[in-house]
PDB file of C-alpha atoms in Angstrom:
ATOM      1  CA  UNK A  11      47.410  88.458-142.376  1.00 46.00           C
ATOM      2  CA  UNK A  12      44.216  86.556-141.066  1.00 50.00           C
ATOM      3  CA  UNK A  13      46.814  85.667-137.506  1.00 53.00           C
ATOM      4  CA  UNK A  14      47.212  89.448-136.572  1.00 54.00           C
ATOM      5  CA  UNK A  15      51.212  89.784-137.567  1.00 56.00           C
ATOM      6  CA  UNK A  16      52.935  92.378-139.448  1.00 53.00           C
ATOM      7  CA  UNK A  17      52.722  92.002-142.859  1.00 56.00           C
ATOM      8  CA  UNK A  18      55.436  93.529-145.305  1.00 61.00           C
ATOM      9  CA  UNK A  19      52.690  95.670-146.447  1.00 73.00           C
ATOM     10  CA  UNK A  20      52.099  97.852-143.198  1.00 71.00           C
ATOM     11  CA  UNK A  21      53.314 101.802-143.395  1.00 68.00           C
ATOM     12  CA  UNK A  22      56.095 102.099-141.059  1.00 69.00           C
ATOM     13  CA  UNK A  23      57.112 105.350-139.705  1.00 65.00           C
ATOM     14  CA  UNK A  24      60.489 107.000-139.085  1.00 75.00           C
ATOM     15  CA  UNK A  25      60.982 109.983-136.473  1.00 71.00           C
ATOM     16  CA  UNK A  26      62.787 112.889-137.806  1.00 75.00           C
ATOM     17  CA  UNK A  27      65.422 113.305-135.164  1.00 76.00           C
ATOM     18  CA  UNK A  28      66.407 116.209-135.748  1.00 77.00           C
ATOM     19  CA  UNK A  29      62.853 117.705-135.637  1.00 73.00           C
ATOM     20  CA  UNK A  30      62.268 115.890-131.705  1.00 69.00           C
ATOM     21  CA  UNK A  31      65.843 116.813-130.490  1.00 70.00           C
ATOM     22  CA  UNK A  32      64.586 120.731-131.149  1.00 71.00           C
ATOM     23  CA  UNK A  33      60.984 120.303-129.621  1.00 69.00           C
ATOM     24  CA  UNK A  34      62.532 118.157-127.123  1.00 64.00           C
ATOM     25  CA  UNK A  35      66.213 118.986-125.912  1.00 65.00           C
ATOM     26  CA  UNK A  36      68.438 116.507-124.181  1.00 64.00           C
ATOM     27  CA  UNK A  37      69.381 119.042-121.517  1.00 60.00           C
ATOM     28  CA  UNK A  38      65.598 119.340-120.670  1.00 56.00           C
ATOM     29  CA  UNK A  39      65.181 115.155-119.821  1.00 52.00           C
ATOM     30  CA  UNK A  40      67.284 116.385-116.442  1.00 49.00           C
ATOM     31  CA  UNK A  41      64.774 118.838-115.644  1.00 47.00           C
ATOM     32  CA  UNK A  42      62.100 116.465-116.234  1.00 42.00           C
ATOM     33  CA  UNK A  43      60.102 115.570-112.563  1.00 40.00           C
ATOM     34  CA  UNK A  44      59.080 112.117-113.275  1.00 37.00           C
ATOM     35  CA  UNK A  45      63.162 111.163-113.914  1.00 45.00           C
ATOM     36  CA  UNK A  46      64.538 113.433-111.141  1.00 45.00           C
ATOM     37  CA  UNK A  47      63.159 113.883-107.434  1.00 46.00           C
ATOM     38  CA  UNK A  48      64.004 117.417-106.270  1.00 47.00           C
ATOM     39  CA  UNK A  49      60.966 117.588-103.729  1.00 50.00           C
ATOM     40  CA  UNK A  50      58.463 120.164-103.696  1.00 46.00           C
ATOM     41  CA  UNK A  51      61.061 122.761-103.277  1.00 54.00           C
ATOM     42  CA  UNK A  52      65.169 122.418-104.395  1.00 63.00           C
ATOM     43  CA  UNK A  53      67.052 121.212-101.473  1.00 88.00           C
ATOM     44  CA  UNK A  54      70.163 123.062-101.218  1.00 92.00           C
ATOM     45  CA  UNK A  55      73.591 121.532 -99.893  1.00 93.00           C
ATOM     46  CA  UNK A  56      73.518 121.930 -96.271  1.00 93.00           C
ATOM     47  CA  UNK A  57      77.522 122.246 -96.148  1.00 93.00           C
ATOM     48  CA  UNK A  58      80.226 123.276 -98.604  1.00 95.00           C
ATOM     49  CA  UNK A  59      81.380 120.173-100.720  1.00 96.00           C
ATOM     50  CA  UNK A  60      84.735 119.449-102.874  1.00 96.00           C
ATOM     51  CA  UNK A  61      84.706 118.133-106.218  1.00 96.00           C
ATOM     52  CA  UNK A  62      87.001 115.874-106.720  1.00 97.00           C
ATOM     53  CA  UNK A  63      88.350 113.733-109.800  1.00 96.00           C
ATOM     54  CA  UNK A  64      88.546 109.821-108.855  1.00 94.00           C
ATOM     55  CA  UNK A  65      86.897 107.778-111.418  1.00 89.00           C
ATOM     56  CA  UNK A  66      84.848 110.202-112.562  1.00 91.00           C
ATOM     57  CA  UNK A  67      83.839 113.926-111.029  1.00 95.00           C
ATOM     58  CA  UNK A  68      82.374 113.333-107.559  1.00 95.00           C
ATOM     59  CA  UNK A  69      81.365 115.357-105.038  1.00 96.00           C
ATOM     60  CA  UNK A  70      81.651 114.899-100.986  1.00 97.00           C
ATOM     61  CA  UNK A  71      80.474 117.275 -98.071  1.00 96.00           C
ATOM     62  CA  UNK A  72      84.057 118.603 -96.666  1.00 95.00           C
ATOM     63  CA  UNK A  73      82.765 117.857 -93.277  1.00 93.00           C
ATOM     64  CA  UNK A  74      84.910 115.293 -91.698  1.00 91.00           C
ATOM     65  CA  UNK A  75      88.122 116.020 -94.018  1.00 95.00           C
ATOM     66  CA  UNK A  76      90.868 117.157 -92.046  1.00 95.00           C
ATOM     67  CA  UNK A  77      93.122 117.804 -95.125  1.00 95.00           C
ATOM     68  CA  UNK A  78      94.307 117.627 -98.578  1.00 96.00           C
ATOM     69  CA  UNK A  79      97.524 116.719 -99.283  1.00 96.00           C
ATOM     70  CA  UNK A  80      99.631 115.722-101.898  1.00 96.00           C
ATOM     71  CA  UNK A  81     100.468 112.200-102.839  1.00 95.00           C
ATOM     72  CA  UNK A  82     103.859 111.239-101.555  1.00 94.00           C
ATOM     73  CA  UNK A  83     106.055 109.003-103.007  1.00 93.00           C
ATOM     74  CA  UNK A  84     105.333 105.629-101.911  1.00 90.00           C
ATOM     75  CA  UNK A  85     106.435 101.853-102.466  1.00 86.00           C
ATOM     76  CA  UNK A  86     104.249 100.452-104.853  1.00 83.00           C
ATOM     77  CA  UNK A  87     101.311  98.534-103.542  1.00 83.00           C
ATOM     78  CA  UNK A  88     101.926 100.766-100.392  1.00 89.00           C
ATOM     79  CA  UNK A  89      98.579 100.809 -98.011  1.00 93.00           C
ATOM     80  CA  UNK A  90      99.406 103.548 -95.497  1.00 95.00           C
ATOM     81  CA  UNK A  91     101.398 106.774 -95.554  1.00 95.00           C
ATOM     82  CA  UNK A  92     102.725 108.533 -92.879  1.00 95.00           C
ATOM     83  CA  UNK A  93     100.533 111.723 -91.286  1.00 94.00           C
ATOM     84  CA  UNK A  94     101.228 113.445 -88.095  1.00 94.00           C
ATOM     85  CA  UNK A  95     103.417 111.277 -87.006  1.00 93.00           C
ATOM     86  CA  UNK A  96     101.154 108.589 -87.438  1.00 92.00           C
ATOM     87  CA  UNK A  97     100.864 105.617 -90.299  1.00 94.00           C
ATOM     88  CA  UNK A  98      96.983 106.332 -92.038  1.00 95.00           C
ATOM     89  CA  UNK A  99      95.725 103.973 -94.224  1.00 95.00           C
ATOM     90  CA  UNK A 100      95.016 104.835 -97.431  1.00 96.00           C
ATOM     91  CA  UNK A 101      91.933 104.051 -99.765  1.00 95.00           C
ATOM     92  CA  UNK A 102      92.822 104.336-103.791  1.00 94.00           C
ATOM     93  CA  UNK A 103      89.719 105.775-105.591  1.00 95.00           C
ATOM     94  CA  UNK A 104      91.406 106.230-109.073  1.00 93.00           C
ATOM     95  CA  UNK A 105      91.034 104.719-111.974  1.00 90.00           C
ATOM     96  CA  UNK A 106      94.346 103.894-112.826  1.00 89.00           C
ATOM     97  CA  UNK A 107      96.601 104.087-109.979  1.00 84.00           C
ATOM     98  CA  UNK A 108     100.219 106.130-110.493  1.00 85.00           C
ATOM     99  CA  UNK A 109     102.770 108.598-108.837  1.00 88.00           C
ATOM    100  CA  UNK A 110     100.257 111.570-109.322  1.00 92.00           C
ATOM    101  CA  UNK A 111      97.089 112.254-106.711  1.00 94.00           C
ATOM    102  CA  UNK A 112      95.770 114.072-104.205  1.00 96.00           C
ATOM    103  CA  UNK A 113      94.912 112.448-100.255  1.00 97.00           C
ATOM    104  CA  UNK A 114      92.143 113.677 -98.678  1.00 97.00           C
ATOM    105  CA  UNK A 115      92.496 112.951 -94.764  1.00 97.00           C
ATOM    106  CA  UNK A 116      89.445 111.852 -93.775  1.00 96.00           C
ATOM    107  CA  UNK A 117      88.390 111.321 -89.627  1.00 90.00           C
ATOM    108  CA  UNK A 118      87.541 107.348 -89.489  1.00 85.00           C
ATOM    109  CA  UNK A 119      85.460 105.343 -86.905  1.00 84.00           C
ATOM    110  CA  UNK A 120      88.469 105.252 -85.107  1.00 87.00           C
ATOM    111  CA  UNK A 121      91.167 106.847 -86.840  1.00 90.00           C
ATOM    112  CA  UNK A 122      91.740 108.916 -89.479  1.00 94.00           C
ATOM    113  CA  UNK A 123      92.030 107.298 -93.087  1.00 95.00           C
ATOM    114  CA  UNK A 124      93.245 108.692 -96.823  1.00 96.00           C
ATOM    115  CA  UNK A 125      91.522 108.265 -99.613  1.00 96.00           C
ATOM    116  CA  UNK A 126      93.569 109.162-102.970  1.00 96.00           C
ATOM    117  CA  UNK A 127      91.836 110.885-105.811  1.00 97.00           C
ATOM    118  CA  UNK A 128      93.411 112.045-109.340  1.00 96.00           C
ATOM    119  CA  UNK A 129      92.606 115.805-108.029  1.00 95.00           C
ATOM    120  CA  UNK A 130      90.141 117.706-106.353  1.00 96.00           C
ATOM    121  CA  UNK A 131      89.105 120.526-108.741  1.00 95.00           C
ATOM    122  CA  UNK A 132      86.383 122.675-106.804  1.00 94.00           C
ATOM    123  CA  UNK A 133      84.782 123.923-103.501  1.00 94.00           C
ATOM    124  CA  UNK A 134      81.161 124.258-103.779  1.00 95.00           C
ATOM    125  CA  UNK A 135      79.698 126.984-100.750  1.00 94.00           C
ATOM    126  CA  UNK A 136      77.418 126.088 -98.622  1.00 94.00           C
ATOM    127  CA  UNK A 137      73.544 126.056-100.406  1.00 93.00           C
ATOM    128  CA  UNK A 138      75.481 126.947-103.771  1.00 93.00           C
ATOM    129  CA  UNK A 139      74.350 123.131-105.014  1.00 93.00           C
ATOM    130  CA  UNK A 140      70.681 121.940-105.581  1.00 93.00           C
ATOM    131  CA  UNK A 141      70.484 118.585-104.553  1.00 93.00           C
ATOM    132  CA  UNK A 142      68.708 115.626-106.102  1.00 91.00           C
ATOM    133  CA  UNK A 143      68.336 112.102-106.397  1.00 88.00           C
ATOM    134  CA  UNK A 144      67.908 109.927-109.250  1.00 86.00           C
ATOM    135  CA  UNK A 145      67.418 106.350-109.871  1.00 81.00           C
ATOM    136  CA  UNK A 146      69.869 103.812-111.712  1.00 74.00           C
ATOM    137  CA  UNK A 147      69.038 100.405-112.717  1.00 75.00           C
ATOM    138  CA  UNK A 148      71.487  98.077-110.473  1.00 76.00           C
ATOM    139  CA  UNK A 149      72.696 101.366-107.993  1.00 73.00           C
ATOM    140  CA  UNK A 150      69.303 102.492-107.103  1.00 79.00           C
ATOM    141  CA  UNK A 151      69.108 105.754-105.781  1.00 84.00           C
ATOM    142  CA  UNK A 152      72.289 108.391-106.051  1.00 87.00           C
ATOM    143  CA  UNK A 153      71.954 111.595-104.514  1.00 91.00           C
ATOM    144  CA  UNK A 154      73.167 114.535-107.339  1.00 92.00           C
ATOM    145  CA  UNK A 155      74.366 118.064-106.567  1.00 94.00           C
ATOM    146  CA  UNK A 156      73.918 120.343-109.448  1.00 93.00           C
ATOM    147  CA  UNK A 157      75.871 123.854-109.578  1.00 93.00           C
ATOM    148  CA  UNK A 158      75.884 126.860-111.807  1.00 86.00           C
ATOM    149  CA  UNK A 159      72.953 128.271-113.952  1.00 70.00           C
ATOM    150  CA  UNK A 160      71.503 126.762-117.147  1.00 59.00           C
ATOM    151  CA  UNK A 161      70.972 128.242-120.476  1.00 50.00           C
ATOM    152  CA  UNK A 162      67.649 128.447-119.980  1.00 51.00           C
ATOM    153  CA  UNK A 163      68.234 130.604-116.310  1.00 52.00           C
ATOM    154  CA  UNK A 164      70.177 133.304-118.182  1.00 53.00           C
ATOM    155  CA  UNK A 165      73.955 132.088-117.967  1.00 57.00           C
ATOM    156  CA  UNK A 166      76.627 129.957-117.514  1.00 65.00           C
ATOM    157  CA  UNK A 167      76.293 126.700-117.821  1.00 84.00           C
ATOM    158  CA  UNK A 168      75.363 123.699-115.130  1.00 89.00           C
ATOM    159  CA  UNK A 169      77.430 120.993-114.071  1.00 93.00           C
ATOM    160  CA  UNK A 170      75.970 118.303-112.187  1.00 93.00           C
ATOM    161  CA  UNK A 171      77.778 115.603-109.379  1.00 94.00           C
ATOM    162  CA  UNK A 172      77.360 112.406-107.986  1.00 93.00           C
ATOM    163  CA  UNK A 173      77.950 112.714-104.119  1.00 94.00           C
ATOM    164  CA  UNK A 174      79.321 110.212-102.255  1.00 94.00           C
ATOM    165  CA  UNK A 175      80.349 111.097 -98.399  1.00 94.00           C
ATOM    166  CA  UNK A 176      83.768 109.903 -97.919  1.00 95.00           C
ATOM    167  CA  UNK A 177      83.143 110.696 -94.157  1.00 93.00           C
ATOM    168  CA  UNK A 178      80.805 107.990 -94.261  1.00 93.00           C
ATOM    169  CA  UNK A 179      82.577 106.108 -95.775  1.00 92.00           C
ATOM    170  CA  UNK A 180      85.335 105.879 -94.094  1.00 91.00           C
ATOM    171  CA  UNK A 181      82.914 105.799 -90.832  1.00 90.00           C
ATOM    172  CA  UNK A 182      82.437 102.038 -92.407  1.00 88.00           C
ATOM    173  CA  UNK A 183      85.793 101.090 -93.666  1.00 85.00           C
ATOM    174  CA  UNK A 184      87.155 102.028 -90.122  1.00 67.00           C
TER     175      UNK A 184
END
């Protein structure tokens, strides 16, 4: 076509992707440097962190919690629970809220605060975790903590978690 279009006639190619999923793995894009920033040298996780279901499988540095606990019954809509003789209020991070959960006790600016999860499922040890962050269109930059060893480091298997510091947090809800 004399106005530089496509014409019908040009040779189109399709990728095999079966052939680029073997030269190219999926697990290998989070090893990749340009999508993940590890620094020059893995940063470990200074502190031992929980794993926790809440919306997905987070992570949070245990420093700061001053328990887990199990979800009493409460009214419905209720926004504190009693704790040490004290009313805390409480922060739902579930999905779906229900009758089932976990409350971790977390020390606030100025008191301490709950936050309720679905269940907390691990405790990573201190410098156990690589750490990492990596950039999300509309979140910008979340920090990751990856456990375990990969296929290609002779075992297991890898699982890798958003952290978010509910210490923090609650440092800013109060």
């Amino acid at each position: 076509m004399a106005d530089g279009g496509a014409s019908p006639e040009q040779l189109v190619h399709l990728v095999d992707m079966a052939a680029l999923l073997a030269r190219f793995p999926e697990r290998a894009l989070s090893l990749a440097a340009a999508a993940v920033d590890s620094g020059p040298a893995a940063r470990r996780n200074p502190s031992c962190h929980i794993v926790f279901a809440a919306d997905g499988v987070v992570s949070t540095p245990i420093d700061g919690i001053e328990a887990l606990l199990p979800l009493p019954a409460l009214a419905p809509g209720a926004a504190h629970m009693a704790w040490r003789g004290n009313a805390i209020a409480l922060h739902d991070l579930r999905a779906a809220p229900g009758e089932r959960g976990t409350v971790i006790v977390v020390n606030g600016r100025h008191a301490p605060l709950g936050f309720i999860v679905d269940a907390v499922q691990a405790l990573v040890q201190a410098r156990a975790g690589r750490l990492s962050h990596l950039a999300l269109a509309g979140r910008g930059a979340v920090e990751l903590m990856t456990v375990g060893a990969g296929a290609g480091r002779g075992g297991g298997g890898e699982a890798t978690y958003a952290t978010r510091d509910l210490a923090q947090l609650a440092r800013t809800l109060g």
